[in-house]
Coordinates of C-alpha atoms and ligand atoms in Angstrom, one line a residue:
M1179 CA 59.5 78.8 -17.6
S1180 CA 61.7 75.6 -18.3
I1181 CA 63.7 73.3 -16.8
P1182 CA 67.1 75.0 -15.5
V1183 CA 70.3 73.2 -16.7
V1184 CA 72.9 73.5 -14.3
D1185 CA 76.5 72.5 -14.7
F1186 CA 77.5 70.0 -11.6
G1187 CA 81.2 69.7 -12.7
A1188 CA 82.4 71.3 -9.5
Y1189 CA 80.8 68.7 -7.4
S1190 CA 81.3 65.9 -10.1
L1191 CA 82.0 62.4 -9.1
D1192 CA 85.2 62.3 -11.2
R1193 CA 86.7 64.9 -8.2
K1194 CA 87.3 62.7 -4.9
D1195 CA 88.1 65.8 -2.9
V1196 CA 85.1 67.9 -3.3
L1197 CA 83.5 67.2 0.1
L1198 CA 85.9 69.0 2.1
D1199 CA 84.8 72.1 -0.3
E1200 CA 82.0 74.4 0.1
P1201 CA 80.0 74.3 -2.6
T1202 CA 80.5 78.0 -4.8
H1203 CA 78.2 80.1 -4.1
S1204 CA 76.9 80.2 -8.0
L1205 CA 76.4 76.4 -8.0
S1206 CA 74.1 76.6 -4.8
Q1207 CA 72.2 79.8 -5.6
E1208 CA 71.4 77.9 -9.6
L1209 CA 70.3 75.0 -7.6
R1210 CA 68.1 76.8 -5.0
K1211 CA 66.5 78.8 -7.4
A1212 CA 65.3 75.9 -9.9
F1213 CA 64.3 73.7 -6.8
V1214 CA 62.4 76.8 -5.7
D1215 CA 60.8 78.0 -9.2
V1216 CA 60.4 74.9 -10.8
G1217 CA 61.0 71.6 -8.5
F1218 CA 63.2 69.9 -11.1
V1219 CA 66.7 70.6 -12.5
F1220 CA 69.0 69.1 -15.3
L1221 CA 72.4 68.4 -13.7
T1222 CA 75.3 68.0 -16.2
N1223 CA 78.9 66.9 -16.0
T1224 CA 77.8 64.9 -12.8
G1225 CA 80.3 62.0 -13.6
V1226 CA 77.7 59.5 -14.1
T1227 CA 78.7 58.3 -17.6
Q1228 CA 76.0 57.5 -20.4
E1229 CA 77.6 53.8 -20.6
E1230 CA 76.7 53.4 -17.0
V1231 CA 73.2 54.6 -18.0
D1232 CA 72.8 52.6 -20.9
R1233 CA 74.2 49.2 -19.3
A1234 CA 71.6 49.5 -16.4
M1235 CA 68.8 50.3 -19.2
E1236 CA 70.1 47.2 -20.9
V1237 CA 70.0 44.9 -18.5
S1238 CA 66.9 45.6 -17.2
K1239 CA 64.9 46.0 -20.8
K1240 CA 66.4 42.3 -20.9
F1241 CA 64.7 41.7 -17.7
F1242 CA 61.3 43.2 -18.8
L1243 CA 61.1 41.4 -22.2
Q1244 CA 61.2 38.1 -20.8
P1245 CA 57.6 36.1 -20.5
D1246 CA 55.5 37.1 -17.0
E1247 CA 56.4 33.8 -15.7
L1248 CA 60.0 34.4 -15.1
K1249 CA 59.2 37.5 -13.9
R1250 CA 56.9 36.5 -11.3
P1251 CA 59.1 34.8 -8.6
F1252 CA 61.1 38.3 -8.1
R1253 CA 57.2 40.4 -7.7
R1254 CA 57.3 43.2 -5.3
G1255 CA 55.6 41.7 -1.9
N1256 CA 57.7 38.3 -2.5
F1257 CA 60.7 39.8 -0.3
A1258 CA 59.6 39.7 3.2
N1259 CA 62.2 42.0 5.1
S1260 CA 61.8 44.6 1.7
P1261 CA 58.1 45.2 0.9
N1262 CA 59.1 47.5 -1.7
H1263 CA 61.8 45.5 -3.3
G1264 CA 61.2 43.6 -6.7
W1265 CA 59.0 43.6 -10.2
V1266 CA 55.9 45.7 -10.7
S1267 CA 53.8 44.3 -13.6
L1268 CA 52.1 46.0 -16.2
E1269 CA 48.9 48.3 -15.0
T1270 CA 49.3 47.2 -11.7
E1271 CA 49.9 50.7 -10.5
S1272 CA 47.8 53.8 -10.4
L1273 CA 50.4 56.7 -9.7
N1274 CA 47.1 58.7 -10.2
P1275 CA 44.7 56.7 -8.8
R1276 CA 41.9 58.1 -10.6
R1277 CA 43.2 57.0 -13.9
P1278 CA 43.4 53.4 -15.0
G1279 CA 46.8 51.1 -13.9
D1280 CA 49.8 52.8 -15.7
L1281 CA 51.1 51.4 -18.9
K1282 CA 54.6 50.3 -17.3
E1283 CA 56.4 48.0 -15.7
A1284 CA 59.2 48.4 -13.2
F1285 CA 61.4 46.8 -11.2
N1286 CA 62.5 48.3 -7.8
S1287 CA 66.1 47.8 -6.4
S1288 CA 65.4 48.3 -2.6
S1289 CA 67.5 46.2 -1.0
L1290 CA 70.9 45.3 -1.7
H1291 CA 71.3 42.6 1.3
P1292 CA 73.2 39.7 0.3
D1293 CA 70.5 36.8 0.7
I1294 CA 68.1 38.7 -1.8
K1295 CA 67.4 36.4 -4.8
W1296 CA 68.1 38.8 -7.9
P1297 CA 66.9 37.8 -11.7
S1298 CA 69.7 36.0 -13.8
G1299 CA 69.4 34.0 -16.8
A1300 CA 68.4 36.4 -19.5
A1301 CA 69.4 39.4 -17.5
L1302 CA 72.8 38.3 -16.9
G1303 CA 74.8 40.6 -15.0
F1304 CA 71.4 42.4 -13.7
Q1305 CA 72.1 42.1 -10.0
E1306 CA 75.8 43.8 -10.2
I1307 CA 74.8 46.2 -12.7
Q1308 CA 71.9 47.6 -10.5
T1309 CA 74.0 47.3 -7.5
S1310 CA 76.8 49.7 -9.0
F1311 CA 74.4 52.0 -10.9
F1312 CA 72.6 52.3 -7.3
L1313 CA 75.9 53.0 -5.1
R1314 CA 76.7 55.6 -7.9
C1315 CA 73.1 57.5 -8.0
K1316 CA 73.5 57.0 -4.0
E1317 CA 77.2 59.1 -4.3
L1318 CA 75.5 61.5 -6.7
S1319 CA 72.9 62.3 -4.3
L1320 CA 74.6 62.9 -1.2
R1321 CA 76.5 65.4 -3.0
V1322 CA 73.5 67.2 -4.2
L1323 CA 72.2 67.0 -1.0
R1324 CA 75.2 68.6 0.4
V1325 CA 75.0 71.4 -2.1
M1326 CA 71.2 71.8 -1.4
A1327 CA 71.9 72.5 2.4
H1328 CA 74.1 75.2 1.6
S1329 CA 72.0 76.6 -0.9
L1330 CA 69.8 77.2 2.1
G1331 CA 72.1 78.3 4.2
L1332 CA 71.8 75.3 6.8
D1333 CA 74.6 73.2 7.9
P1334 CA 76.3 70.7 5.5
E1335 CA 75.1 67.6 7.1
V1336 CA 71.5 68.7 7.9
F1337 CA 70.0 66.5 5.3
L1338 CA 73.3 64.2 4.7
S1339 CA 72.8 63.0 8.5
A1340 CA 69.4 62.0 7.8
H1341 CA 70.6 59.6 5.0
R1342 CA 73.2 57.6 6.5
F1343 CA 71.9 54.1 5.5
I1344 CA 71.0 54.5 2.1
G1345 CA 71.7 50.9 0.4
C1346 CA 73.0 49.6 3.7
E1347 CA 70.9 46.5 5.4
V1348 CA 70.0 47.3 8.9
V1349 CA 73.0 46.8 11.7
R1350 CA 71.2 47.2 14.7
D1351 CA 72.5 47.7 18.0
V1352 CA 71.5 44.1 19.0
Y1353 CA 73.3 44.2 21.6
A1354 CA 71.0 47.1 23.7
Q1355 CA 68.5 44.4 23.1
V1356 CA 69.9 41.5 25.2
P1357 CA 69.5 41.1 28.8
E1358 CA 72.6 41.6 31.2
A1359 CA 75.6 39.3 31.6
G1360 CA 75.8 35.4 31.4
D1361 CA 77.2 33.4 28.7
H1362 CA 73.7 31.6 27.0
F1363 CA 75.9 29.8 24.9
H1364 CA 77.8 26.6 24.6
G1365 CA 81.5 26.7 25.2
S1366 CA 83.2 26.3 28.9
P1367 CA 83.1 29.5 31.3
S1368 CA 87.0 29.7 30.2
D1369 CA 85.7 31.3 27.3
V1370 CA 84.1 33.7 29.3
Q1371 CA 86.3 37.1 29.6
G1372 CA 85.5 39.7 32.2
R1373 CA 82.6 40.6 33.7
G1374 CA 79.1 41.6 33.1
E1375 CA 79.3 41.5 29.4
V1376 CA 76.3 42.0 27.6
S1377 CA 75.5 38.5 25.7
A1378 CA 74.5 38.9 22.3
P1379 CA 71.8 36.9 20.7
S1380 CA 71.5 33.3 19.4
E1381 CA 72.3 33.8 16.1
V1382 CA 76.0 34.8 17.0
H1383 CA 77.0 31.4 17.8
D1384 CA 75.5 30.0 14.6
H1385 CA 77.6 32.4 12.4
L1386 CA 80.9 31.1 11.5
L1387 CA 83.0 33.5 10.3
G1388 CA 86.3 32.6 8.3
L1389 CA 88.8 34.9 10.3
L1390 CA 92.3 34.8 9.4
H1391 CA 94.8 36.6 11.1
V1392 CA 98.6 36.9 9.9
D1393 CA 101.1 38.1 11.5
K1394 CA 104.1 38.0 9.2
E1395 CA 104.0 37.6 5.9
V1396 CA 103.8 34.0 5.4
V1397 CA 102.7 31.8 2.5
L1398 CA 99.6 29.1 3.0
S1399 CA 99.3 26.2 1.4
A1400 CA 96.2 23.5 1.6
P1401 CA 95.9 20.3 -0.2
T1402 CA 93.0 21.2 -2.2
L1403 CA 94.3 25.0 -2.8
Q1404 CA 97.0 26.6 -4.8
L1405 CA 99.3 28.7 -2.4
F1406 CA 98.4 31.8 -1.1
H1407 CA 100.4 34.4 -0.3
L1408 CA 99.0 36.5 2.5
L1409 CA 100.2 39.9 4.1
P1410 CA 99.6 41.1 7.7
V1411 CA 96.1 41.7 7.5
V1412 CA 93.4 41.4 10.0
G1413 CA 90.3 41.2 9.0
L1414 CA 91.2 39.1 5.9
V1415 CA 89.0 36.3 6.1
V1416 CA 89.4 33.3 4.0
V1417 CA 87.1 31.7 1.4
S1418 CA 85.9 28.1 1.9
D1419 CA 84.6 27.4 -1.6
P1420 CA 87.3 26.4 -3.6
S1421 CA 85.5 27.6 -6.6
H1422 CA 86.6 31.0 -5.2
H1423 CA 90.1 30.6 -5.6
S1424 CA 90.9 33.2 -7.8
C1425 CA 88.6 35.3 -5.9
V1426 CA 91.0 35.1 -2.7
I1427 CA 94.4 35.6 -4.7
R1428 CA 93.3 38.9 -6.3
E1429 CA 91.7 40.2 -3.1
T1430 CA 95.0 39.3 -1.1
S1431 CA 97.2 41.6 -4.1
R1432 CA 94.6 44.2 -3.6
I1433 CA 95.1 44.4 -0.1
R1434 CA 98.8 44.8 -0.4
Q1435 CA 97.8 47.8 -2.6
L1436 CA 96.0 49.3 0.2
G1437 CA 98.4 49.0 2.8
C1438 CA 97.9 46.0 5.5
I1439 CA 96.2 46.0 8.2
A1440 CA 98.6 44.4 11.3
E1441 CA 97.1 43.2 14.8
Q1442 CA 99.6 44.9 16.7
S1443 CA 97.2 47.3 18.5
C1444 CA 94.6 44.6 19.0
V1445 CA 97.3 42.4 20.7
S1446 CA 98.0 45.1 22.9
R1447 CA 94.6 45.8 23.9
V1448 CA 94.5 42.0 24.8
N1449 CA 97.3 42.0 26.9
R1450 CA 96.9 45.0 28.8
R1451 CA 93.2 43.0 29.8
G1452 CA 95.7 40.1 30.6
L1453 CA 93.0 38.4 28.1
S1454 CA 95.4 36.9 25.6
T1455 CA 99.3 36.1 26.0
Q1456 CA 100.1 35.5 22.4
P1457 CA 100.2 37.8 19.4
W1458 CA 97.5 36.3 16.9
G1459 CA 99.8 35.6 14.1
E1460 CA 101.5 33.1 16.3
L1461 CA 98.4 31.2 17.5
V1462 CA 97.4 31.1 13.7
L1463 CA 100.9 29.9 12.3
R1464 CA 100.4 27.4 15.4
V1465 CA 97.2 26.3 13.9
M1466 CA 98.6 25.9 10.8
E1467 CA 101.2 23.5 11.6
E1468 CA 99.1 21.4 13.5
E1469 CA 97.4 18.3 12.1
E1470 CA 93.8 18.2 14.4
T1471 CA 90.9 19.5 12.9
S1472 CA 90.1 21.3 15.3
W1473 CA 90.8 24.0 18.3
I1474 CA 89.7 25.9 21.2
L1475 CA 92.0 29.2 21.6
T1476 CA 90.3 29.6 25.3
D1477 CA 92.3 32.9 25.9
C1478 CA 91.3 34.7 23.4
G1479 CA 87.8 33.3 22.8
L1480 CA 88.2 31.7 19.3
S1481 CA 87.7 28.3 18.0
V1482 CA 89.4 27.6 15.0
R1483 CA 88.5 24.9 12.8
K1484 CA 90.6 23.3 9.8
S1485 CA 89.0 20.9 7.1
R1486 CA 90.2 19.9 3.7
T1487 CA 88.3 22.6 1.7
Q1488 CA 88.6 25.5 4.3
L1489 CA 92.2 26.6 5.3
H1490 CA 90.9 27.9 8.5
R1491 CA 87.6 28.9 10.1
V1492 CA 87.5 31.1 13.5
K1493 CA 84.4 30.8 15.3
L1494 CA 82.9 33.4 17.5
I1495 CA 81.6 31.4 20.4
S1496 CA 81.0 33.3 23.1
P1497 CA 78.9 36.3 23.4
S1498 CA 81.1 38.0 26.0
V1499 CA 84.0 37.4 23.5
V1500 CA 81.9 39.4 20.7
S1501 CA 80.8 42.1 22.7
F1502 CA 84.4 42.1 24.2
W1503 CA 85.7 43.0 20.7
T1504 CA 83.1 44.9 19.7
R1505 CA 84.3 47.3 23.1
V1506 CA 87.8 46.8 21.8
C1507 CA 86.9 48.2 18.8
E1508 CA 85.1 50.9 19.3
E1509 CA 87.6 52.1 22.0
M1510 CA 90.1 52.2 19.3
A1511 CA 88.1 53.8 16.7
S1512 CA 87.1 56.3 19.4
S1513 CA 90.4 56.8 20.9
V1514 CA 92.4 58.0 17.2
D1515 CA 91.2 61.2 15.3
L1516 CA 91.2 60.4 12.2
F1517 CA 90.6 62.2 9.0
L1518 CA 90.0 59.6 6.3
P1519 CA 86.7 58.0 6.1
I1520 CA 87.0 54.2 6.1
C1521 CA 85.5 51.9 3.6
I1522 CA 85.3 48.4 3.8
L1523 CA 84.0 46.3 1.2
V1524 CA 82.5 42.8 2.2
R1525 CA 81.7 39.7 0.4
V1526 CA 79.1 37.5 2.3
H1527 CA 77.6 34.5 1.2
S1528 CA 74.8 32.8 3.0
D1529 CA 77.3 30.1 3.9
V1530 CA 79.5 32.8 5.5
D1531 CA 82.1 32.8 3.4
A1532 CA 83.4 36.4 3.4
V1533 CA 86.4 38.5 2.3
L1534 CA 87.4 42.0 4.0
D1535 CA 89.0 44.8 2.5
V1536 CA 89.5 48.0 4.7
G1537 CA 90.8 51.0 2.7
H1538 CA 90.7 54.5 3.0
D1539 CA 87.9 56.4 0.8
Q1540 CA 89.7 55.6 -2.7
S1541 CA 88.7 52.4 -1.6
L1542 CA 85.2 53.3 -3.2
E1543 CA 86.7 53.9 -6.3
A1544 CA 87.9 50.5 -6.1
L1545 CA 84.3 49.3 -5.1
H1546 CA 83.7 49.5 -8.9
D1547 CA 86.4 46.9 -9.4
Y1548 CA 83.6 44.3 -7.5
R1549 CA 81.1 44.7 -9.8
G1550 CA 80.9 41.5 -10.9
E1551 CA 81.8 39.6 -7.9
G1552 CA 78.8 40.3 -5.8
Y1553 CA 80.5 42.7 -3.2
R1554 CA 78.9 44.4 -0.6
P1555 CA 79.8 47.9 0.6
I1556 CA 80.0 48.8 4.2
V1557 CA 81.0 52.3 4.8
I1558 CA 81.9 53.9 7.6
Q1559 CA 80.5 57.3 7.5
A1560 CA 81.3 58.5 10.9
C1561 CA 84.6 59.2 9.8
H1562 CA 86.5 60.7 12.6
C1563 CA 87.3 64.0 12.8
G1564 CA 90.5 65.8 13.3
R1565 CA 93.8 66.1 11.1
F1566 CA 97.2 63.9 11.7
G1567 CA 99.9 66.1 13.2
D1568 CA 102.9 66.5 11.4
G1569 CA 105.0 63.7 13.4
D1570 CA 102.1 61.0 13.4
D1571 CA 102.6 57.6 11.5
H1572 CA 99.8 57.8 9.6
V1573 CA 100.1 54.0 8.6
A1574 CA 99.8 53.2 12.0
V1575 CA 96.6 55.5 13.0
F1576 CA 95.2 54.0 9.9
R1577 CA 95.6 50.8 10.8
Q1578 CA 94.6 51.3 14.5
V1579 CA 91.2 52.6 13.1
G1580 CA 90.6 50.5 9.7
T1581 CA 91.4 47.3 12.5
A1582 CA 88.8 48.9 14.9
A1583 CA 86.6 49.1 12.1
C1584 CA 86.6 46.0 10.4
W1585 CA 86.3 43.9 13.5
R1586 CA 83.1 46.3 14.4
E1587 CA 81.8 45.7 11.1
V1588 CA 82.6 41.9 11.1
L1589 CA 80.6 41.5 14.5
K1590 CA 77.7 43.6 13.8
M1591 CA 77.6 41.4 10.6
S1592 CA 77.5 38.8 12.5
V1593 CA 74.4 39.7 14.7
S1594 CA 72.8 41.7 12.1
T1595 CA 69.1 41.1 11.2
S1596 CA 67.7 41.0 7.4
A1597 CA 65.8 44.3 7.0
D1598 CA 66.8 47.6 5.6
E1599 CA 66.5 50.7 7.4
N1600 CA 66.5 53.5 4.1
G1601 CA 63.6 53.1 1.9
T1602 CA 65.7 54.6 -0.7
T1603 CA 65.0 52.8 -4.0
L1604 CA 66.4 52.4 -7.6
R1605 CA 63.5 51.8 -9.9
S1606 CA 63.9 50.8 -13.5
L1607 CA 60.9 51.7 -15.4
Y1608 CA 59.5 50.0 -19.1
Y1609 CA 57.2 51.1 -20.9
P1610 CA 56.2 48.9 -23.8
P1611 CA 54.9 50.2 -27.1
V1612 CA 51.5 51.2 -26.7
N1613 CA 48.4 49.9 -29.2
S1614 CA 46.1 53.5 -28.6
E1615 CA 43.4 52.0 -29.4
K1616 CA 43.2 49.3 -26.8
A1617 CA 44.6 51.8 -24.5
K1618 CA 41.7 52.7 -21.6
E1619 CA 39.9 55.9 -20.9
G1620 CA 42.3 58.5 -19.3
Q1621 CA 45.2 55.7 -19.0
L1622 CA 48.9 57.1 -18.9
R1623 CA 52.2 55.4 -19.4
C1624 CA 52.3 56.9 -15.4
G1625 CA 49.8 59.2 -14.0
E1626 CA 50.2 62.3 -12.7
H1627 CA 52.1 62.1 -9.4
S1628 CA 54.8 64.0 -6.9
D1629 CA 57.3 61.6 -5.5
Y1630 CA 57.5 60.2 -1.8
G1631 CA 61.2 61.0 -0.4
S1632 CA 63.5 63.6 -0.5
I1633 CA 65.3 63.9 -4.2
T1634 CA 64.4 61.9 -7.3
L1635 CA 67.4 61.5 -9.9
L1636 CA 65.9 60.7 -13.1
F1637 CA 67.7 58.9 -16.5
Q1638 CA 65.1 59.2 -19.4
N1639 CA 66.0 57.6 -23.0
N1640 CA 63.2 59.1 -24.5
E1641 CA 60.4 61.6 -24.4
G1642 CA 56.6 61.7 -22.4
L1643 CA 57.7 63.2 -19.3
Q1644 CA 55.7 66.0 -18.3
V1645 CA 56.0 68.6 -15.4
R1646 CA 53.5 70.7 -14.2
R1647 CA 54.2 74.5 -13.4
R1648 CA 53.0 76.5 -10.9
S1649 CA 50.5 77.8 -13.4
G1650 CA 48.9 74.3 -13.7
E1651 CA 49.6 73.7 -17.1
F1652 CA 52.2 70.7 -17.8
I1653 CA 55.2 71.4 -20.0
C1654 CA 57.0 68.5 -22.2
V1655 CA 60.6 67.3 -20.7
P1656 CA 63.3 67.0 -23.1
T1657 CA 65.9 64.5 -22.8
I1658 CA 69.2 66.0 -22.7
P1659 CA 72.1 63.7 -23.6
G1660 CA 74.5 63.3 -20.1
A1661 CA 72.0 65.4 -17.8
I1662 CA 70.3 63.8 -15.3
L1663 CA 66.8 65.3 -14.3
I1664 CA 66.6 65.8 -10.5
N1665 CA 63.3 66.6 -8.7
I1666 CA 62.3 67.6 -5.4
A1667 CA 60.0 64.8 -3.7
D1668 CA 57.4 65.8 -0.9
L1669 CA 59.4 64.9 2.5
M1670 CA 61.9 67.1 1.0
Q1671 CA 59.6 70.2 0.3
R1672 CA 57.9 69.4 3.9
W1673 CA 61.6 69.9 5.5
T1674 CA 62.1 73.0 3.9
A1675 CA 58.6 74.0 4.8
D1676 CA 57.8 74.8 1.3
V1677 CA 61.1 76.2 0.1
F1678 CA 61.7 74.0 -2.5
V1679 CA 58.9 72.5 -3.9
S1680 CA 57.8 68.9 -5.3
V1681 CA 55.7 69.1 -8.2
L1682 CA 53.3 66.9 -10.3
H1683 CA 54.7 65.0 -12.9
R1684 CA 53.4 62.0 -15.5
V1685 CA 54.2 60.3 -18.8
L1686 CA 52.0 60.5 -21.7
L1687 CA 51.2 57.8 -24.2
P1688 CA 52.9 58.1 -27.2
P1689 CA 51.0 59.7 -30.1
A1690 CA 48.7 57.1 -32.0
G1691 CA 50.6 54.9 -34.5
D1692 CA 54.0 55.6 -32.3
S1693 CA 55.0 52.3 -31.4
S1694 CA 58.2 53.5 -29.4
T1695 CA 59.1 52.0 -26.0
R1696 CA 60.2 54.3 -23.1
Q1697 CA 62.8 53.1 -20.8
S1698 CA 63.7 55.6 -17.2
L1699 CA 65.8 54.9 -14.3
A1700 CA 64.1 56.6 -11.2
F1701 CA 66.7 56.9 -8.1
F1702 CA 63.9 57.8 -5.5
V1703 CA 66.0 58.9 -2.3
H1704 CA 64.6 58.7 1.1
P1705 CA 66.1 59.6 4.2
D1706 CA 66.6 56.6 7.1
D1707 CA 63.5 55.3 8.1
E1708 CA 64.2 56.5 11.5
A1709 CA 65.2 60.1 10.7
L1710 CA 62.5 62.2 12.1
I1711 CA 61.6 65.0 9.7
T1712 CA 60.9 68.5 11.0
C1713 CA 60.8 71.9 9.1
C1714 CA 64.4 72.8 9.0
D1715 CA 63.4 76.8 9.6
G1716 CA 62.4 75.7 12.7
S1717 CA 59.1 76.4 12.1
N1718 CA 55.6 74.1 12.6
K1719 CA 54.5 74.2 9.1
Y1720 CA 54.3 70.2 9.4
P1721 CA 54.6 68.2 12.0
P1722 CA 57.6 66.0 12.8
V1723 CA 57.6 62.9 10.9
T1724 CA 59.6 59.8 10.8
A1725 CA 60.8 59.1 7.3
G1726 CA 60.0 55.2 7.6
A1727 CA 56.5 55.9 8.7
Y1728 CA 55.7 58.6 5.6
L1729 CA 57.1 56.2 3.6
I1730 CA 54.9 53.0 4.3
K1731 CA 51.7 55.5 4.6
R1732 CA 52.6 57.1 0.8
L1733 CA 52.9 53.0 -0.5
S1734 CA 50.2 51.7 1.2
D1735 CA 48.2 54.8 -0.7
T1736 CA 49.7 53.8 -4.0
Y1737 CA 49.4 50.0 -3.9
G1738 CA 46.5 49.5 -1.0
Q1739 CA 46.8 47.9 2.4
G1740 CA 49.5 45.0 1.8
Ligands
AKG2221 O1 59.5 57.4 -16.4 C1 59.6 58.6 -15.8 O2 60.4 59.1 -17.0 C2 58.6 59.2 -14.5 C3 58.7 57.8 -13.5 C4 58.2 58.4 -12.2 O3 58.0 59.6 -12.1 C5 58.1 57.7 -11.5 O4 57.9 56.7 -11.0 O5 58.0 58.3 -10.4
FE2_2222 FE1 57.7 60.5 -10.3

């Protein structure tokens, strides 16, 4: 039996609204049959374009074709918080340990953390292209996982809810780790609002966020900057580096298109608690009029600084303020029923220049406009259920939740640590020309193996891949233009108690005398590290395992300890 080809058009990335629909019965059943019988399927009409694939392969090839000394700084193992991220050199890895090292090079993009150093130079645009391809694959994977759940008659969220952190850096609930009460920070007692606040760890007070709150439409000018025309936005962060001017201007005009997030709701919350007497807009306007370089706005716990090159910087100075705002945000978010998912795009550099943008899920689309700018998306997955009533003021609701979400993310960012909590990896593979006389006995381009996670998306530009059938023999996999090969990986087989099968596959050497290269892009989807994988039929066929522990074990089997 060959690999089935299934039309995924009904769930294509081009269709934005589709996640609310039940997958069609025939799509579910075709997918199910492929994953039960073969473990592999070709999906057509996914919405991922050939152009996107070509771009990702092209920039990868430019990276691989460089001399090794230029690639070495990016070696896998060099990234402290992301051990699987980086370059894997030729013959380093034996996916079948009984064979000599695979004749391939790879680059694993496992972390989108803004502090990760990416290849540049010859591979100009590498980070942006890999990141945007990663995010496209992520979106498609989530759709596939949804259809897979449906095909098994399971709750459509069963797989999705264990894949919430693909491509997100860790945002651990650091507050929970910190002891009760007390302000261990600099700042006068008047900064501390309320009682029994949980204090935040020390990273917070060093973390400078440039927040600018504008209540009315205003024009700001500063000595070294052009005019900025800002609409009322909460969470708009002004970049301090003059080289980013145009970026700020573009940003503000985009926010205008998306609609504005007014802070009125925040203000009323603040007032109700007696913590602030003024709308923030006024505070900011006051700041702008003043000539001094620094203020402490004790009534809302923020300090504001102003310098020649920075419009304004607002520093979160007190842990109680941080937790206060977090709580406000959470209350606001939970008090409003909202149907829209919210997407926040954040650009953060280590010197804490940031631009926030809050929008509804169409922002996901807008995300692609940011490819070249190093934006980091934070998508708030947990959208609030319920629908707008007829009489609801949609904009007001959206503003409230957007504001809350925005703040929450800013605050989380300010205390986040830098590890990742989902092992999903976009792996770019390059198989150089092979001199078959020099190849070692039994050596392959990629030895027999099955993948480790939930599913794998594979894009290939040339033949060579083989998949093992149930009967034991290997069959050649064709390349079908525009189609994506998707396979079940080991954790998914466990999860489905062997209903879906994860099968061995390999990449052969080209025939003698054929000096062609091969490239592929494999998107290995993993559940979140903390997700406990138990058989979804309720059986005990496999003991529960956390996805993170399972992945570590599999990687260490492949690469050896360390
Ligand atoms: O390059 C290919 O086509 C296959 C790669 C693969 O299976 C893997 O890296 O897991
Ligand atoms: Fe594989």
